[in-house]
Short mmCIF file of C-alpha atoms in Angstrom, two decimals:
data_model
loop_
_atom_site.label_atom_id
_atom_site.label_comp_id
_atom_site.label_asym_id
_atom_site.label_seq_id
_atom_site.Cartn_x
_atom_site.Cartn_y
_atom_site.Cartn_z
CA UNK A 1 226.44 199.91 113.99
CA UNK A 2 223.79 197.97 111.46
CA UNK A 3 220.42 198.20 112.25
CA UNK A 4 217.81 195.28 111.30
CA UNK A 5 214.76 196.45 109.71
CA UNK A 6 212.39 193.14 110.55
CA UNK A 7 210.62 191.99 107.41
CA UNK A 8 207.08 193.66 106.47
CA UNK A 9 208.02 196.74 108.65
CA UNK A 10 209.27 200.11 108.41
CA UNK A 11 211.53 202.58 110.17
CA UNK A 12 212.67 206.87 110.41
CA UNK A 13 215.62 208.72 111.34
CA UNK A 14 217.29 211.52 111.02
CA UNK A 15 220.33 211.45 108.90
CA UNK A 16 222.84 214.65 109.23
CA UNK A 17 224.61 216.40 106.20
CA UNK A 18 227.51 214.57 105.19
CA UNK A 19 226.56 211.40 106.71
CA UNK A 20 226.39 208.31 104.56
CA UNK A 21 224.10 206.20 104.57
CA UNK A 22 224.04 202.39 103.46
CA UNK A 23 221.10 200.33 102.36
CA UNK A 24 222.09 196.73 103.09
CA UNK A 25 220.44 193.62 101.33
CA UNK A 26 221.17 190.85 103.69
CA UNK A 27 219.69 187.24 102.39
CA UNK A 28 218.98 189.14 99.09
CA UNK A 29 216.77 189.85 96.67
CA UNK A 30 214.70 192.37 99.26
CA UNK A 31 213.74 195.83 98.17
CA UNK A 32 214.00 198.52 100.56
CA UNK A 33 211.72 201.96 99.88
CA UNK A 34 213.55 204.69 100.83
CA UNK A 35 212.01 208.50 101.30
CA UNK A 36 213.77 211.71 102.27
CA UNK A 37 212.46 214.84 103.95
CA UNK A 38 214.46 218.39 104.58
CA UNK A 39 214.44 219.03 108.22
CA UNK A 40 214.63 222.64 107.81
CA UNK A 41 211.11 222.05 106.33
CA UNK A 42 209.74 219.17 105.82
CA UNK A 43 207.14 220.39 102.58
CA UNK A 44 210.60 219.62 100.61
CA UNK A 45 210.65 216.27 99.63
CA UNK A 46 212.43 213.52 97.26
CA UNK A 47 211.22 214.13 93.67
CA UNK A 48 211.44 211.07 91.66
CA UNK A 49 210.62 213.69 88.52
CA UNK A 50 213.02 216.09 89.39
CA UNK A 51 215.71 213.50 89.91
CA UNK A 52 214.08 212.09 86.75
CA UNK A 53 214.53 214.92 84.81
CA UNK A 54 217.78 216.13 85.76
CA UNK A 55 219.42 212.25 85.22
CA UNK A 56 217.56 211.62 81.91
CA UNK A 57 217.43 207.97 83.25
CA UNK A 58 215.49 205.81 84.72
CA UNK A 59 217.59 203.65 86.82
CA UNK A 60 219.87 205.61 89.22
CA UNK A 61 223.45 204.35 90.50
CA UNK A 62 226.47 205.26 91.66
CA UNK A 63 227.34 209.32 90.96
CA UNK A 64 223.52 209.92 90.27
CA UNK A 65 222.23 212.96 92.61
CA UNK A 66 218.52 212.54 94.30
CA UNK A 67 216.83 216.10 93.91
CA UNK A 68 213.66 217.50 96.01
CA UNK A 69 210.82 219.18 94.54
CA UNK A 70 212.58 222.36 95.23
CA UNK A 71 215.61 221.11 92.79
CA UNK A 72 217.66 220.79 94.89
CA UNK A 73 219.98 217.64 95.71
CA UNK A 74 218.95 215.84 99.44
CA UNK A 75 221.34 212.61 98.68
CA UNK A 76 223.91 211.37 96.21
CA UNK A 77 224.58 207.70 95.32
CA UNK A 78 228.09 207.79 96.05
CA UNK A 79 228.18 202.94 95.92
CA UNK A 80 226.33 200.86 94.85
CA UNK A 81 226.58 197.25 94.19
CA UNK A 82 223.47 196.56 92.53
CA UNK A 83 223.07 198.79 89.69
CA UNK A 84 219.29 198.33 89.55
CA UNK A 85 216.88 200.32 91.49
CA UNK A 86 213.58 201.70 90.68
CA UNK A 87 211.90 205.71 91.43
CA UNK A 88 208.61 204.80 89.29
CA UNK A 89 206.44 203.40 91.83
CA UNK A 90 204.52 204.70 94.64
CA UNK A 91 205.25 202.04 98.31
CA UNK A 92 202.80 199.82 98.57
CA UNK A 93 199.32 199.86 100.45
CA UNK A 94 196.06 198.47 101.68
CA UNK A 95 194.88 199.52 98.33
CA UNK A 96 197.68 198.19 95.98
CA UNK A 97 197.27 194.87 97.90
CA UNK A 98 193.91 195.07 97.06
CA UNK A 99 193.59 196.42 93.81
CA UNK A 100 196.72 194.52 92.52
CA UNK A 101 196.69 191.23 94.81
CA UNK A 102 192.88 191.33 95.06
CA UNK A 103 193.87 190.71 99.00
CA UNK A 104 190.61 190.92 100.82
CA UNK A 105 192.03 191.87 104.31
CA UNK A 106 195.23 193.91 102.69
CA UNK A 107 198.62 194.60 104.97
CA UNK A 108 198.97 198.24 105.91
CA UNK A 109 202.12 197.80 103.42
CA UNK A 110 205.78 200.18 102.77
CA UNK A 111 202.97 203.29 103.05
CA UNK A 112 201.53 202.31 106.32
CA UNK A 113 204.81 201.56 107.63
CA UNK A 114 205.85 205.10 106.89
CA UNK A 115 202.93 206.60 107.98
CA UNK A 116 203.71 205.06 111.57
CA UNK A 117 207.19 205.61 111.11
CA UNK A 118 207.16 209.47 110.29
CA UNK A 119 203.91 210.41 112.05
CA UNK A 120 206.20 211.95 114.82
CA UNK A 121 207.97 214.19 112.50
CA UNK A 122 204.74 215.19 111.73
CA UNK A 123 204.76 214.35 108.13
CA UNK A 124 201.22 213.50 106.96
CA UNK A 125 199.90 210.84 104.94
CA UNK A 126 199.22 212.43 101.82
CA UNK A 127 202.98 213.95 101.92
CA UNK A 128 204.20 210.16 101.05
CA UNK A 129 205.51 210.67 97.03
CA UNK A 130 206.92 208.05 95.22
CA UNK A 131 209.82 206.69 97.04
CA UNK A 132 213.32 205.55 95.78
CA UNK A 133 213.28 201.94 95.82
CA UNK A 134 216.32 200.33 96.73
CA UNK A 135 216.86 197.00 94.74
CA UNK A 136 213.88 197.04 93.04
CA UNK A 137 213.61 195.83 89.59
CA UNK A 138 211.35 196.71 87.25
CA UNK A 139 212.24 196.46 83.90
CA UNK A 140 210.60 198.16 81.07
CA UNK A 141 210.04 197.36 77.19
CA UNK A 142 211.08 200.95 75.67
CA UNK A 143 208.70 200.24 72.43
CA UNK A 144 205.12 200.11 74.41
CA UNK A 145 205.97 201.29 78.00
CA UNK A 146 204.86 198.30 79.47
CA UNK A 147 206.74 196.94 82.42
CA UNK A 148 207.02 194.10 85.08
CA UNK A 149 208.20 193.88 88.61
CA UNK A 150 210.78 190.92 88.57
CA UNK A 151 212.65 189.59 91.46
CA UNK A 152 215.48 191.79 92.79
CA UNK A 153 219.34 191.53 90.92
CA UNK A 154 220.94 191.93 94.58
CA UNK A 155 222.26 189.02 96.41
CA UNK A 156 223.32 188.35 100.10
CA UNK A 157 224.78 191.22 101.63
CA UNK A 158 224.94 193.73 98.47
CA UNK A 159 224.50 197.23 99.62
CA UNK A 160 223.72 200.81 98.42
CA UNK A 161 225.49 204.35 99.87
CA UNK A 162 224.09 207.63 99.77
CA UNK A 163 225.39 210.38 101.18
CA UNK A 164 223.44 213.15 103.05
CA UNK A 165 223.77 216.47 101.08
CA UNK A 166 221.27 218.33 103.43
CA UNK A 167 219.85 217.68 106.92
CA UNK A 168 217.68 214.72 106.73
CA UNK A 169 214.45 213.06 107.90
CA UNK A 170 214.54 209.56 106.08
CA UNK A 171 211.47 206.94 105.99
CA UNK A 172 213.25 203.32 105.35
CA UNK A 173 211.03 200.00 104.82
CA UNK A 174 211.67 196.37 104.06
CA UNK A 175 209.34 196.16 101.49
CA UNK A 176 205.63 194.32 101.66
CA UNK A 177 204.85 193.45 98.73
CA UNK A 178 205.43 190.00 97.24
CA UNK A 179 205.85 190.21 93.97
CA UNK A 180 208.80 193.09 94.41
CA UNK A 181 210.50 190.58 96.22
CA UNK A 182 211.04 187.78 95.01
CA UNK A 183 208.09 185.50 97.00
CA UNK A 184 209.88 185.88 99.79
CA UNK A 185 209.90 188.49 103.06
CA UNK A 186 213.10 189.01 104.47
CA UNK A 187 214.86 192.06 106.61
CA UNK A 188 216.39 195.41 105.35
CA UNK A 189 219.74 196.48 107.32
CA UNK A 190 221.26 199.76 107.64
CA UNK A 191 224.64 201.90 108.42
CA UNK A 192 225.33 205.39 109.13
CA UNK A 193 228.76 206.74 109.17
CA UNK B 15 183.06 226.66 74.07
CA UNK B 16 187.36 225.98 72.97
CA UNK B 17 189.17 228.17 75.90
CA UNK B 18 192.84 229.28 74.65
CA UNK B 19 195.67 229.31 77.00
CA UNK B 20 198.76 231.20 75.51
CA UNK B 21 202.18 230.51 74.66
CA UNK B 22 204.08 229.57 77.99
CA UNK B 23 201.60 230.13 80.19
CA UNK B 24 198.88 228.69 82.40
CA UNK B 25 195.83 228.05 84.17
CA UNK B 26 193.30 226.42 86.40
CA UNK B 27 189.48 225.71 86.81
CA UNK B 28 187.22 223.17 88.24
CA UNK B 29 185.97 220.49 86.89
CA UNK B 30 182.88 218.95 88.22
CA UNK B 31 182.15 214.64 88.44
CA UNK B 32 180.78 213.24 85.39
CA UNK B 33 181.85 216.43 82.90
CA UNK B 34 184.85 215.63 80.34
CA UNK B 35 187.83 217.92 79.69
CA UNK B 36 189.46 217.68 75.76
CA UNK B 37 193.20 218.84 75.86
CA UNK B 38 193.43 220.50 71.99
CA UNK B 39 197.10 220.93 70.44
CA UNK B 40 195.76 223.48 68.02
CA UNK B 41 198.90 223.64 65.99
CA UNK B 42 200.55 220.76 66.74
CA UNK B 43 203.75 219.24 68.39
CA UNK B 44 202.82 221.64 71.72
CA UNK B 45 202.74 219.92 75.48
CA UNK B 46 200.01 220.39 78.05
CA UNK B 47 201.14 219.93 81.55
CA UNK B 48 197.87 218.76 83.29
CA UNK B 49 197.38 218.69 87.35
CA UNK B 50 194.68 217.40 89.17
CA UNK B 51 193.60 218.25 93.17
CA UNK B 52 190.27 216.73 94.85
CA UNK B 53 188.20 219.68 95.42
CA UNK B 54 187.25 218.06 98.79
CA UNK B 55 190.81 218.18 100.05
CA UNK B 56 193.47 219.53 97.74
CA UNK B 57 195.40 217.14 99.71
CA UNK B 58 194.53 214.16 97.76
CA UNK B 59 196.76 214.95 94.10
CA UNK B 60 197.04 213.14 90.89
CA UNK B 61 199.76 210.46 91.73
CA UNK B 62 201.91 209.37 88.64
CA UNK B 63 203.49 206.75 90.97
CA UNK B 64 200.09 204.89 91.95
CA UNK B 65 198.61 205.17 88.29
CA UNK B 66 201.61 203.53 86.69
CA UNK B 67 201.42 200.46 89.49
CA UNK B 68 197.87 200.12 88.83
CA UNK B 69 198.36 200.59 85.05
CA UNK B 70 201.71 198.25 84.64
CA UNK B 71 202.78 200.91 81.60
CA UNK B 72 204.35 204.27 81.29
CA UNK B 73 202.42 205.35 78.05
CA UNK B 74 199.17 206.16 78.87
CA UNK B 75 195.80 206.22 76.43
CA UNK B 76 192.14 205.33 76.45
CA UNK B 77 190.84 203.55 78.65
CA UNK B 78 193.42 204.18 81.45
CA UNK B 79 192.86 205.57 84.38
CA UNK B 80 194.78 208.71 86.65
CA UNK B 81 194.67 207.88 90.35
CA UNK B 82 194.86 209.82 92.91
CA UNK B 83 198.06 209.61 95.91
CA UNK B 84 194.59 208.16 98.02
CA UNK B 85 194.08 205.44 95.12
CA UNK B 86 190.92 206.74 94.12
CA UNK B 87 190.47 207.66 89.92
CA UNK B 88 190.29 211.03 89.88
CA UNK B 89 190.08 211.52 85.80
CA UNK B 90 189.50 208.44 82.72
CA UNK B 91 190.80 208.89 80.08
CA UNK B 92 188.31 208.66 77.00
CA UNK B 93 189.63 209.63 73.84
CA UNK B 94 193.45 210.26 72.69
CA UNK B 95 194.10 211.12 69.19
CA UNK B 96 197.65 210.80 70.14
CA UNK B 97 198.69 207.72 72.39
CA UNK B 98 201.88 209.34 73.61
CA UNK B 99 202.18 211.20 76.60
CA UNK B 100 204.66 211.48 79.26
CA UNK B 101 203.98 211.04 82.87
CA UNK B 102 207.06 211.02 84.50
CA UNK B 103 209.00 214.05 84.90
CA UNK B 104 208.01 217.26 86.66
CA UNK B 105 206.94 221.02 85.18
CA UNK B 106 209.68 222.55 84.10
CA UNK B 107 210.83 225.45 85.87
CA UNK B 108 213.28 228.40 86.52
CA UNK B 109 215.85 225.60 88.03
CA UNK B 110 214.72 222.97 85.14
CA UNK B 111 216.00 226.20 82.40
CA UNK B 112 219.05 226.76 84.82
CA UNK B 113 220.09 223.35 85.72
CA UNK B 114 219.24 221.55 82.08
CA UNK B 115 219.44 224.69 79.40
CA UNK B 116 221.97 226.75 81.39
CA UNK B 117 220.12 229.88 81.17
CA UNK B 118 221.10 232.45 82.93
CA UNK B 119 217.11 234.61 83.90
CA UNK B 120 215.49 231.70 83.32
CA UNK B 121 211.49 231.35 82.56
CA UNK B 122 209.29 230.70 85.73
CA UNK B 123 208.05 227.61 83.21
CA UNK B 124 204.73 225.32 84.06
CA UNK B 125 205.97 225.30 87.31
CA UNK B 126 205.64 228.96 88.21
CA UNK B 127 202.63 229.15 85.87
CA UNK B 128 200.98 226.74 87.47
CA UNK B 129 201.74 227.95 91.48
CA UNK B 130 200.36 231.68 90.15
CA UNK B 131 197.46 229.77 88.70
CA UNK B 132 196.36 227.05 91.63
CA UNK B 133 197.09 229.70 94.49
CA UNK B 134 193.74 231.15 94.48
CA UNK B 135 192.98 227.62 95.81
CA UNK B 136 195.12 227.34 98.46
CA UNK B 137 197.64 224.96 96.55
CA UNK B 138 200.95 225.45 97.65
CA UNK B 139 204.44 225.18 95.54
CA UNK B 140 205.37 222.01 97.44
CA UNK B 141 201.83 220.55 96.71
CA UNK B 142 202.92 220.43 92.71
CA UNK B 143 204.04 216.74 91.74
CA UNK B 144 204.91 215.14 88.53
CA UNK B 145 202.36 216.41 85.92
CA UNK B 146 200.83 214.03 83.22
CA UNK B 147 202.30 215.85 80.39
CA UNK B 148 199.63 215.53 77.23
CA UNK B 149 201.36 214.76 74.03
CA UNK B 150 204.61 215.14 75.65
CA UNK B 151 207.04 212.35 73.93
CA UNK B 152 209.72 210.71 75.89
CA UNK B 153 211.17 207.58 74.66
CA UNK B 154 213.24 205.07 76.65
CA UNK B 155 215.53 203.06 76.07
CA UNK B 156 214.47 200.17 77.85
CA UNK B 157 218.02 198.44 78.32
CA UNK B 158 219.45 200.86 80.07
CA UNK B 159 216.27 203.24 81.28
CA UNK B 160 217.84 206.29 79.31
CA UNK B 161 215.44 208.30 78.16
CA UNK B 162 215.49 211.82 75.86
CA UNK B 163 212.59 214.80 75.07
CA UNK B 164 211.42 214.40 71.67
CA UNK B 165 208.90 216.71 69.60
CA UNK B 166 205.41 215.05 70.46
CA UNK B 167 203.45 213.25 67.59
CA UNK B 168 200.35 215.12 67.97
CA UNK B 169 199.26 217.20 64.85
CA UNK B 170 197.24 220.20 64.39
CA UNK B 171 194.15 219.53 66.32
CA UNK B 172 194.38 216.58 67.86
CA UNK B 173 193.03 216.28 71.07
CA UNK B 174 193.10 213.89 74.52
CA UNK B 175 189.96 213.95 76.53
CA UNK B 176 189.06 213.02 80.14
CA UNK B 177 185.88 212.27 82.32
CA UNK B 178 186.08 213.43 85.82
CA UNK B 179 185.13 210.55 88.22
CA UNK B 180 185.05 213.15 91.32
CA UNK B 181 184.66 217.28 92.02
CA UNK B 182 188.39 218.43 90.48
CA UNK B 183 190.56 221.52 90.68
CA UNK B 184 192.75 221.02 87.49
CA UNK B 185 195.50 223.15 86.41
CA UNK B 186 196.61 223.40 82.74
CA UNK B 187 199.71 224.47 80.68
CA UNK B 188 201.08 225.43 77.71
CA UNK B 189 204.43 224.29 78.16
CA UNK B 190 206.79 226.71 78.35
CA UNK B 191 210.23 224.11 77.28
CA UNK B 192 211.73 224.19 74.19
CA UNK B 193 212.97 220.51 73.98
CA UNK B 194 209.44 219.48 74.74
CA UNK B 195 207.79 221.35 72.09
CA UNK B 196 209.87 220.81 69.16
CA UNK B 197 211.39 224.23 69.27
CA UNK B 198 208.68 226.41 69.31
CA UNK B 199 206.13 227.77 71.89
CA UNK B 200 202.27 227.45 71.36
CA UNK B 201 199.12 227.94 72.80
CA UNK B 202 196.85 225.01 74.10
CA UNK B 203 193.26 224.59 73.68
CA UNK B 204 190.52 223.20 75.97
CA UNK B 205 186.94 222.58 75.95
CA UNK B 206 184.67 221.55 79.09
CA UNK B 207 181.69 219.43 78.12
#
């Protein structure tokens, strides 16, 4: 069964080992933060510089593993239609909205959304890392490390799989911010099989 | 007064607002892994994933700034000899000398230096994110986001410093991987001012 994520919102669940899960892009050109929590204990948490580290590349895709901070591997990207994603960036907030938008009364943004969203799992705040951001592209020139965040490559209905490699608390968003997304806001759908 | 922290090892010590910390490679080519807490609530953590949104570059120097996960500047940087640094991956650690060296009783690394040396702080393993990593060089290739562990540029002496913009625990490494180092392990220097 797909599930709609309405645009500018957020979303939990728990997703069981060996489950897949797919990320679904349906007008396209929406990113879709995505966060992962053991439910043995939820201190263990997606590490973008584990996964980092272990990969030795920036942009993830299909056969790439997605560690925790304890090493170990919580998902792997077993499709993916899109071949760009980003794990730099932190989701999105009152304050990026202010800082980066100069927004002077700022949406509550992908972190607020997961706040709400995994406040019953009794995951705090400050426990939100940088998240694994589905679609989004943000391409970087190697020679200075500077980069941009450009519209999304995916298009109407292109999806990305992961499959559950532990027990699973995950934090899913159709992302807030503007720029990430092409101008537009537009809903995030999921599957679980 | 210089403070010398050995060969593959680590430690930690506040720093209060307004004082500056200098990072010294005293030899050269040697990586300082370099954590930051609030000393209000340890909670609130140096955040590589807000500081690169709010910087809009991966290489770091003076005049940027290291946010917290609350978006609030926890250090400036004020001085950098260097002008490469990594903030991106993760302390290395036993799993980091298992999973990318293959050794077989591997090194507890920064990671296990580090969690010996915040404890007496009531910092917890979990509580350890991506480090900025002083001097540490990692190039990308910004086509296709690979990226590889080179020996850092810094030469004997050269130094990064920071100003504290609020009441810091920091911890402090010499790092304890080979392919970060150039091939050999050396001590770090630092001075509080």
């Amino acid at each position: 069964m797909v599930e709609t994520i309405s645009p500018r919102s957020g979303t939990a669940f728990t997703l069981d080992r060996g489950q897949t899960l797919t990320v679904i892009d349906p007008e396209g050109r929406q990113v879709a933060d995505l966060l992962a929590y053991s439910r043995a204990d939820t201190r263990e948490v997606i590490s973008s510089g584990r996964t980092l580290d272990y990969a030795s590349r920036l942009y993830l895709t299909t056969g790439d593993r997605l560690y925790s901070n304890r090493s170990t591997v919580m998902l792997d990207i077993i499709a993916d239609d899109v071949g760009r994603h980003d794990f730099l960036l932190t989701p999105c907030s009152k304050e990026t909205f202010a800082i980066i938008y100069g927004d002077a009364d700022p949406h509550r943004g992908c972190f607020g959304n997961l706040v709400a969203a995994l406040a019953p799992y009794g995951i705090e705040p400050d426990a939100i890392p940088v998240a694994f951001n589905c679609f989004m592209n943000v391409p970087i020139d190697g020679s200075t490390g500077a980069f941009t965040v450009e519209p999304p490559l995916s298009r109407a209905g292109d999806t990305v799989t992961f499959r559950a490699e532990m027990d699973l608390i995950i934090g899913l968003t159709a992302c807030s911010a503007l720029q990430s997304n092409g101008g537009a806001f537009k809903p995030i759908q999921y599957r679980i099989d």
